Amino acid sequence: MRYLPHTEMDIRQMLETIGVKNIDELFSGIPDSCRLQSPLNLPSALSESEAVAVLKTLAERNAKVSEWDSFLGGGAYNHFIPAVVDHLVSRSEFYTAYTPYQPEISQGTLQAIFEFQTMICQLTGMDVANASMYDGASACAEAVLLALRTGRKRNKVLLSEALHPQYRETVATYCRYLNVELIEVGSADGVTDRQQLKGLLDEQVAAVVVGYPNYFGQIEDLQKLADAAHAAGAKLITAVSEPLALGLFKAPGDLGADVVAGEGQAFGIPLSFGGPGIGFFAVKQNDMRALPGRLVGETVDQDGKRGFVLTLATREQHIRREKATSNICSNQGMCTLMVGIFLALHGKQGLRKLAELNYSKAAYAKKQISALDGFAIAFSGEVFNEFVVVCPEPVAELQKRLEEQGILSGIALAKDYPQLENGLLICVTEQNSREQIDRLVSALAGGER
Amino acid sequence: MSRTDSRGLVLDEKLLFELTDPGRVGYSLPACDVPEVTPQKSLQRDEIADFPELSEVDVVRHYTRLSTWNYGVDSGFYPLGSCTMKYNPKVNEQAARLSGFAELHPQAPEHLCQGALELMYRLQQDLGEVSGFPAITLQPAAGAQGEFTGMLMIRAWHEAQGNKRNKVIIPDTAHGTNPASAALCGFDVVPVASDGVLSKAAVEAVMNDEVAALMVTNPNTLGLFEADIREICDLIHERGGLVYCDGANLNALMGISRPGDIGIDVMHFNLHKTFSTPHGGGGPGAGPVGVVEKLRPFMPVPIVVKEGERYRLDYDLKQSVGRVKGFSGHFGILVRAYSYILSMGGEGLKRATELAVLNANYIRARLEGSYDLPFKQRSLHEVVFSEAALENDCHTLDVAKRLIDYGFHPPTIYFPLVVKGALMIEPTESESKQNLDEFCDALLSIAEESLSKPELLKQAPIRAKVKRLDEATAARKPKLRWVKE
Ligand SMILES: Cc1ncc(COP(=O)(O)O)c(C=O)c1O
């Protein structure tokens, strides 16, 4: 086997040094009653070329967004990934290392994470960001836990119904046994219903959680939501599943958000059937020590030279055990690198331009669709690159009809939002040409291409 | 010439923000082919202050230079105990990047992702075969999230039986994630001391009808098989509890022993350890969980099921604990793990285990005379020394740092906590005898230096990018981001 370097001679010599007759003797600490008596019932090893053939066959049975006109979003976004990203993350000094426990030989990872933390702060308008969480949904759940930890005795959390359904479900799972009351706040015209929210806020509420943009693609009025939450002594948690919006819209940190937790997949990470992506997590200075996860900090070495280390470890499970701020250990190192490279390449100007491009494309699609007979744009407020269309026919039939024309038209909303029975969530990015959008529009209208 | 004599050229590199030159760009975007519009001004942000402005060349050089300060498995031996730093096959990387996988949207209709679902289904089957569990969820993002998921299922099962049990027994050798994950399920932790391995008597002493589960690691973090595991599982079961196994050390058991056969009810896998997926500088990993039949109804949704020749995501588990993350898990990591299993086959996996154990025992045999070995039972995939034999005020940290000067990544240090100054060495099957000999020679030479020239240990490392870093100041005055001076 090509991954196993041992020769027969090596093995003989090693057994001799150890002082055993054969390899099986090394397992003598395992009682017979615990030994597997038959070989594993798995296929024999394949050669590299055979394995590749099997995997290619499986891969070919999936729809690639590059071969379809895809208008799918809903928490995973089809953005272009510059060649540089994959080229650099493929440097195996990065991806074959582990968590930088030994800083002297991990400065590459550490500096890259320090830069990532900085860029997340700049983008979100927050003071401190951690080295990453698993994904947007679990980061959102961890944000709720942070609010409960710092909220002393407050045990209610208000979740906007316009928050990504999977984020709400994940929050519910994390809170399942923590004596927390989760209350859903309805939406009005596609954004969190502020009247309802005010009625629900009391001194028991630790946090209000909203999406920005929310699941319907709408831009919430964060400042007003933050004011309402703060007036009741609660935190405002902002979940961002399409962070490219922050290239154009005001940063949550500048609008009163106390925690910004989001999904960074849009920044250079392949769709890959939904994972791995990367959770990002940022807070204001006063919550620094309540942060979950790893943190990289700057320091100096014995010669006074700048260097970076993992720091504030006393928050973490390997020191604090059951009293830790989180159980997270491995996070998303390689994905922080992808995001960092993507953001560094796009930079101050590129990120804005890319965001504007997305905005314009979605606005165009929205306008064209709104002109179609029977179709209506569900909500009136501002969106980024996603919006909800109310269709004149059952969405399942429409999706099927468009699929036959090579179009992945969007996400049916009825399952998560029964009130939006014919609701379709459409996402338009820079990957969708005008031609594609026009095809979508005429297909929706019933035309063939 | 010896590999441990190498010297390198270490280039310095500023931060992205310090390299920035306003006006430089590193992107190219297609022209806008629709009318250009912008949102109302009041919603727009100001430009992102101090965000990078660099050309593509700048960015490429920047990260390339950073990479040269890192040590990975591809750089050399990386015996980080408990982490199973085995070789990450390159074909797996290529597999995950196949466009049919990388460009697949998680919201694509099911009939257009049959290949992905089939791969997941097959992986569930294969992990089930290796571990002996009939049901597998691939959703958890890493080991710790697998623990959380598994402990949630245990709690939900008890609840469904009408049991009010809120304690979990965890041995003192456990990884910190174990108690932290249990606490996240609202459990109180009851620690239990072990003497290398857990005794039935020690467990019996703390087992009562408030205890929902025992959480063990097997082989444990000392690299020892829990010899009484069957009897301990029986005891826990008789008294109404369940047994969780931290499967981080499954690399010691493939084809040798199956946790699902010996009384364990729930176990997580670390695909980034046992199944060769890269550690990525700290992730992403994947932490699938296997369960016995009676826990199947509690698994997170969705799970992949097969109906006839079709594969489907099933959301319809009435007693499910819910979802622990978005979509269906770290699919890109699952592809790599499946690719590994294809390449190894059943026999290959067993061979990997055998050679991993051989390697650990070889290191033990070569170092036992010079380093203190606190637990003498037969080692499996890793061996844990203490600092007891070190003299001249040399400690484990010093040995670790000195190893860097010899060109090796240090072992895991100061874990498990039950060993004073633990040096936890896990070689994996990827290392040849030649590599192990070089490593052992280095450690023997360091033991010698600790007697004759202890300052070499105290000053180490002297050949790395930086010398020892001031971690105390980093924690006292945290500087967690760059800000313009
Ligand atoms: C014994 C043990 N348990 C659990 C974990 C946690 O796994 P992960 O880092 O994948 O969350 C680790 C990993 O470092 C471990 O060594």
PDB file of C-alpha atoms and ligand atoms in Angstrom, chain A residues 98-99 101 134 294 317 327-331, chain B residues 80-84 141-147 173-178 181 217-221 246-249 268-273 279 282-287 382 412 415 424 426, ligand 1:
ATOM      1  CA  TYR A  98      -3.129  21.218  12.781  1.00  0.00           C
ATOM      2  CA  THR A  99      -4.225  23.805  15.298  1.00  0.00           C
ATOM      3  CA  TYR A 101      -0.322  24.635  19.406  1.00  0.00           C
ATOM      4  CA  TYR A 134     -18.099  25.478  12.264  1.00  0.00           C
ATOM      5  CA  ARG A 294      -9.898  30.025  19.535  1.00  0.00           C
ATOM      6  CA  GLN A 317     -12.474  23.437  27.095  1.00  0.00           C
ATOM      7  CA  ASN A 327     -16.909  22.783  23.552  1.00  0.00           C
ATOM      8  CA  ILE A 328     -15.398  23.677  20.185  1.00  0.00           C
ATOM      9  CA  CYS A 329     -11.880  22.405  19.458  1.00  0.00           C
ATOM     10  CA  SER A 330     -11.136  21.876  15.750  1.00  0.00           C
ATOM     11  CA  ASN A 331     -12.701  24.760  13.887  1.00  0.00           C
TER      12      ASN A 331
ATOM     13  CA  LEU B  80       0.903  15.082  17.907  1.00  0.00           C
ATOM     14  CA  GLY B  81      -0.726  12.660  20.303  1.00  0.00           C
ATOM     15  CA  SER B  82      -4.485  12.186  20.142  1.00  0.00           C
ATOM     16  CA  CYS B  83      -4.575  13.972  16.782  1.00  0.00           C
ATOM     17  CA  THR B  84      -3.563  11.138  14.422  1.00  0.00           C
ATOM     18  CA  ALA B 141     -18.743  19.199  11.986  1.00  0.00           C
ATOM     19  CA  ALA B 142     -15.968  17.835  14.195  1.00  0.00           C
ATOM     20  CA  GLY B 143     -15.294  15.523  17.093  1.00  0.00           C
ATOM     21  CA  ALA B 144     -16.564  17.915  19.734  1.00  0.00           C
ATOM     22  CA  GLN B 145     -19.786  18.471  17.841  1.00  0.00           C
ATOM     23  CA  GLY B 146     -20.117  14.713  17.481  1.00  0.00           C
ATOM     24  CA  GLU B 147     -19.825  14.404  21.259  1.00  0.00           C
ATOM     25  CA  THR B 173      -8.020  11.094  31.362  1.00  0.00           C
ATOM     26  CA  ALA B 174     -10.715  12.507  29.075  1.00  0.00           C
ATOM     27  CA  HIS B 175     -10.179  15.263  26.559  1.00  0.00           C
ATOM     28  CA  GLY B 176     -11.583  18.655  27.620  1.00  0.00           C
ATOM     29  CA  THR B 177     -14.223  18.521  24.945  1.00  0.00           C
ATOM     30  CA  ASN B 178     -15.930  15.589  26.742  1.00  0.00           C
ATOM     31  CA  SER B 181     -19.952  18.730  25.451  1.00  0.00           C
ATOM     32  CA  THR B 217     -12.354   7.209  25.374  1.00  0.00           C
ATOM     33  CA  ASN B 218     -11.197   3.848  24.095  1.00  0.00           C
ATOM     34  CA  PRO B 219      -8.330   3.315  23.667  1.00  0.00           C
ATOM     35  CA  ASN B 220      -7.980   6.045  26.242  1.00  0.00           C
ATOM     36  CA  THR B 221      -5.750   9.072  26.029  1.00  0.00           C
ATOM     37  CA  ASP B 246     -14.999   9.190  22.262  1.00  0.00           C
ATOM     38  CA  GLY B 247     -13.754   7.614  19.062  1.00  0.00           C
ATOM     39  CA  ALA B 248     -10.798   9.939  18.563  1.00  0.00           C
ATOM     40  CA  ASN B 249      -8.511   6.934  18.889  1.00  0.00           C
ATOM     41  CA  HIS B 268     -18.147   9.732  17.286  1.00  0.00           C
ATOM     42  CA  PHE B 269     -15.505   9.374  14.619  1.00  0.00           C
ATOM     43  CA  ASN B 270     -12.945  11.999  13.755  1.00  0.00           C
ATOM     44  CA  LEU B 271     -12.616  11.710  10.001  1.00  0.00           C
ATOM     45  CA  HIS B 272      -9.715  14.179  10.200  1.00  0.00           C
ATOM     46  CA  LYS B 273      -7.841  11.699  12.351  1.00  0.00           C
ATOM     47  CA  HIS B 279      -6.332  18.917   9.684  1.00  0.00           C
ATOM     48  CA  GLY B 282      -7.181  23.569  12.716  1.00  0.00           C
ATOM     49  CA  GLY B 283     -10.069  22.163  10.693  1.00  0.00           C
ATOM     50  CA  PRO B 284     -12.476  21.661   9.066  1.00  0.00           C
ATOM     51  CA  GLY B 285     -12.876  18.158  10.356  1.00  0.00           C
ATOM     52  CA  ALA B 286     -15.924  15.952  10.453  1.00  0.00           C
ATOM     53  CA  GLY B 287     -17.370  14.095  13.416  1.00  0.00           C
ATOM     54  CA  GLU B 382       0.272   6.207  21.192  1.00  0.00           C
ATOM     55  CA  THR B 412       1.155  16.774  22.355  1.00  0.00           C
ATOM     56  CA  PHE B 415      -2.202  16.253  28.086  1.00  0.00           C
ATOM     57  CA  MET B 424       2.070  12.226  24.231  1.00  0.00           C
ATOM     58  CA  GLU B 426       1.331   9.278  18.332  1.00  0.00           C
TER      59      GLU B 426
HETATM   60  C1  LIG C   1      -9.505  12.455  22.611  1.00  0.00           C
HETATM   61  C2  LIG C   1     -10.128  13.565  21.851  1.00  0.00           C
HETATM   62  N1  LIG C   1     -11.445  13.785  21.970  1.00  0.00           N
HETATM   63  C3  LIG C   1     -12.067  14.770  21.296  1.00  0.00           C
HETATM   64  C4  LIG C   1     -11.382  15.629  20.473  1.00  0.00           C
HETATM   65  C5  LIG C   1     -12.118  16.754  19.786  1.00  0.00           C
HETATM   66  O1  LIG C   1     -12.213  16.567  18.426  1.00  0.00           O
HETATM   67  P1  LIG C   1     -12.359  17.803  17.445  1.00  0.00           P
HETATM   68  O2  LIG C   1     -11.136  18.611  17.576  1.00  0.00           O
HETATM   69  O3  LIG C   1     -12.517  17.173  16.118  1.00  0.00           O
HETATM   70  O4  LIG C   1     -13.562  18.548  17.860  1.00  0.00           O
HETATM   71  C6  LIG C   1     -10.006  15.443  20.333  1.00  0.00           C
HETATM   72  C7  LIG C   1      -9.263  16.321  19.415  1.00  0.00           C
HETATM   73  O5  LIG C   1      -8.395  16.983  19.472  1.00  0.00           O
HETATM   74  C8  LIG C   1      -9.364  14.386  21.035  1.00  0.00           C
HETATM   75  O6  LIG C   1      -8.052  14.207  20.905  1.00  0.00           O
END
